[in-house]
Amino acid sequence: GFGHFAIVFSLVWVAWLNGTYYHDYHGRDDGSNRVIIFTHMLLLVVLAVFAAHAADDADDGRGFSITYSVLFAVIALQWLSLYWIDNLGIGRIIIGYSAAMWLMAGIMVAASIVESPEVRL
């Protein structure tokens, strides 16, 4: 129903928003940044394959969870890369934010193990 749609939509929106904010504030027009953006797009395409039935079907839910955790891990690494070049003096904030993203990725991996769609969402 609508509740499942809202959950899946919100998860995809949060992942998209994280990648967008990183690129808008810290992205560069070089090859490595374009490869990262292409990786985001590729993972979002795979995520879209599983999104339609992620709440109803255990296999699609598992595929969605694993793909989402990989996407979040890539984005978390991207944000964490700012820590190593921290010229803004916000290293502690970056570490905390990246840790929260890693926690979310871990929760999604744990969700991929759960069989019941009600418990998974």
CSV table of C-alpha atoms in Angstrom, one decimal:
chain,number,residue,atom,x,y,z
A,1,GLY,CA,0.0,0.0,0.0
A,2,PHE,CA,0.9,3.6,0.4
A,3,GLY,CA,3.0,3.0,3.5
A,4,HIS,CA,5.3,0.7,1.7
A,5,PHE,CA,5.6,3.1,-1.2
A,6,ALA,CA,6.4,5.9,1.2
A,7,ILE,CA,9.2,3.9,2.8
A,8,VAL,CA,10.8,2.8,-0.4
A,9,PHE,CA,10.4,6.3,-2.0
A,10,SER,CA,11.9,7.9,1.1
A,11,LEU,CA,14.9,5.6,1.1
A,12,VAL,CA,15.6,6.2,-2.6
A,13,TRP,CA,15.1,10.0,-2.1
A,14,VAL,CA,17.6,10.1,0.8
A,15,ALA,CA,20.2,8.3,-1.2
A,16,TRP,CA,19.7,10.6,-4.2
A,17,LEU,CA,19.8,13.7,-2.0
A,18,ASN,CA,23.0,12.6,-0.4
A,19,GLY,CA,24.7,12.1,-3.7
A,20,THR,CA,23.3,15.4,-5.1
A,21,TYR,CA,24.4,17.5,-2.1
A,22,TYR,CA,27.9,16.0,-2.2
A,23,HIS,CA,28.2,16.8,-5.9
A,24,ASP,CA,26.7,20.3,-5.6
A,25,TYR,CA,28.9,21.4,-2.7
A,26,HIS,CA,32.1,19.4,-3.3
A,27,GLY,CA,32.0,18.0,-6.8
A,28,ARG,CA,34.6,18.8,-9.4
A,29,ASP,CA,34.4,18.5,-13.2
A,30,ASP,CA,37.1,15.8,-13.5
A,31,GLY,CA,37.2,12.2,-14.5
A,32,SER,CA,37.1,10.7,-11.0
A,33,ASN,CA,34.1,12.6,-10.0
A,34,ARG,CA,32.3,11.7,-13.2
A,35,VAL,CA,33.1,8.0,-12.5
A,36,ILE,CA,31.6,8.3,-9.0
A,37,ILE,CA,28.4,10.0,-10.4
A,38,PHE,CA,28.1,7.3,-13.1
A,39,THR,CA,28.5,4.7,-10.3
A,40,HIS,CA,25.6,6.4,-8.4
A,41,MET,CA,23.5,6.3,-11.5
A,42,LEU,CA,24.3,2.7,-12.2
A,43,LEU,CA,23.4,1.7,-8.6
A,44,LEU,CA,20.2,3.7,-8.8
A,45,VAL,CA,19.2,1.9,-12.0
A,46,VAL,CA,19.7,-1.5,-10.2
A,47,LEU,CA,17.8,-0.1,-7.2
A,48,ALA,CA,14.9,0.8,-9.5
A,49,VAL,CA,14.7,-2.8,-10.7
A,50,PHE,CA,14.0,-4.0,-7.2
A,51,ALA,CA,12.0,-1.0,-5.9
A,52,ALA,CA,8.6,-2.0,-7.4
A,53,HIS,CA,8.2,-5.1,-5.3
A,54,ALA,CA,10.8,-4.4,-2.5
A,55,ALA,CA,8.0,-4.3,0.1
A,56,ASP,CA,6.1,-7.4,-1.2
A,57,ASP,CA,8.6,-9.9,-2.4
A,58,ALA,CA,11.4,-11.3,-0.2
A,59,ASP,CA,13.9,-11.7,-3.1
A,60,ASP,CA,13.2,-8.2,-4.4
A,61,GLY,CA,13.4,-6.8,-0.9
A,62,ARG,CA,16.8,-8.5,-0.4
A,63,GLY,CA,18.1,-7.2,-3.7
A,64,PHE,CA,16.9,-3.7,-2.8
A,65,SER,CA,18.5,-3.9,0.6
A,66,ILE,CA,21.9,-5.1,-0.7
A,67,THR,CA,22.0,-2.6,-3.6
A,68,TYR,CA,20.9,0.2,-1.3
A,69,SER,CA,23.7,-0.7,1.2
A,70,VAL,CA,26.3,-0.7,-1.6
A,71,LEU,CA,25.0,2.7,-2.8
A,72,PHE,CA,25.1,4.1,0.7
A,73,ALA,CA,28.6,2.7,1.3
A,74,VAL,CA,29.8,4.4,-1.9
A,75,ILE,CA,28.3,7.7,-0.8
A,76,ALA,CA,29.6,7.4,2.7
A,77,LEU,CA,33.1,6.8,1.3
A,78,GLN,CA,32.7,9.9,-0.9
A,79,TRP,CA,31.7,12.0,2.1
A,80,LEU,CA,34.6,10.5,4.2
A,81,SER,CA,37.0,11.5,1.5
A,82,LEU,CA,36.4,15.1,2.5
A,83,TYR,CA,37.9,14.3,5.9
A,84,TRP,CA,41.3,13.6,4.3
A,85,ILE,CA,41.2,16.9,2.5
A,86,ASP,CA,39.5,18.8,5.3
A,87,ASN,CA,40.2,22.5,4.6
A,88,LEU,CA,36.8,23.5,6.1
A,89,GLY,CA,37.6,22.5,9.7
A,90,ILE,CA,34.6,20.2,9.9
A,91,GLY,CA,36.4,16.9,10.2
A,92,ARG,CA,34.4,15.8,13.3
A,93,ILE,CA,31.1,16.4,11.6
A,94,ILE,CA,32.2,14.5,8.5
A,95,ILE,CA,33.3,11.5,10.6
A,96,GLY,CA,29.9,11.5,12.4
A,97,TYR,CA,27.9,11.9,9.2
A,98,SER,CA,29.9,9.1,7.5
A,99,ALA,CA,29.5,6.8,10.6
A,100,ALA,CA,25.7,7.4,10.5
A,101,MET,CA,25.7,6.5,6.8
A,102,TRP,CA,27.7,3.3,7.5
A,103,LEU,CA,25.2,2.4,10.2
A,104,MET,CA,22.4,2.8,7.7
A,105,ALA,CA,24.2,0.6,5.2
A,106,GLY,CA,24.7,-2.0,8.0
A,107,ILE,CA,21.0,-1.8,8.9
A,108,MET,CA,20.1,-2.4,5.2
A,109,VAL,CA,22.4,-5.5,5.1
A,110,ALA,CA,20.8,-6.8,8.3
A,111,ALA,CA,17.4,-6.2,6.6
A,112,SER,CA,18.4,-8.3,3.7
A,113,ILE,CA,18.6,-11.3,6.0
A,114,VAL,CA,15.1,-11.0,7.3
A,115,GLU,CA,12.5,-13.1,5.5
A,116,SER,CA,9.3,-11.4,6.5
A,117,PRO,CA,8.4,-8.2,4.5
A,118,GLU,CA,6.6,-6.8,7.6
A,119,VAL,CA,9.6,-7.0,9.8
A,120,ARG,CA,12.0,-6.0,7.0
A,121,LEU,CA,10.2,-2.7,6.4
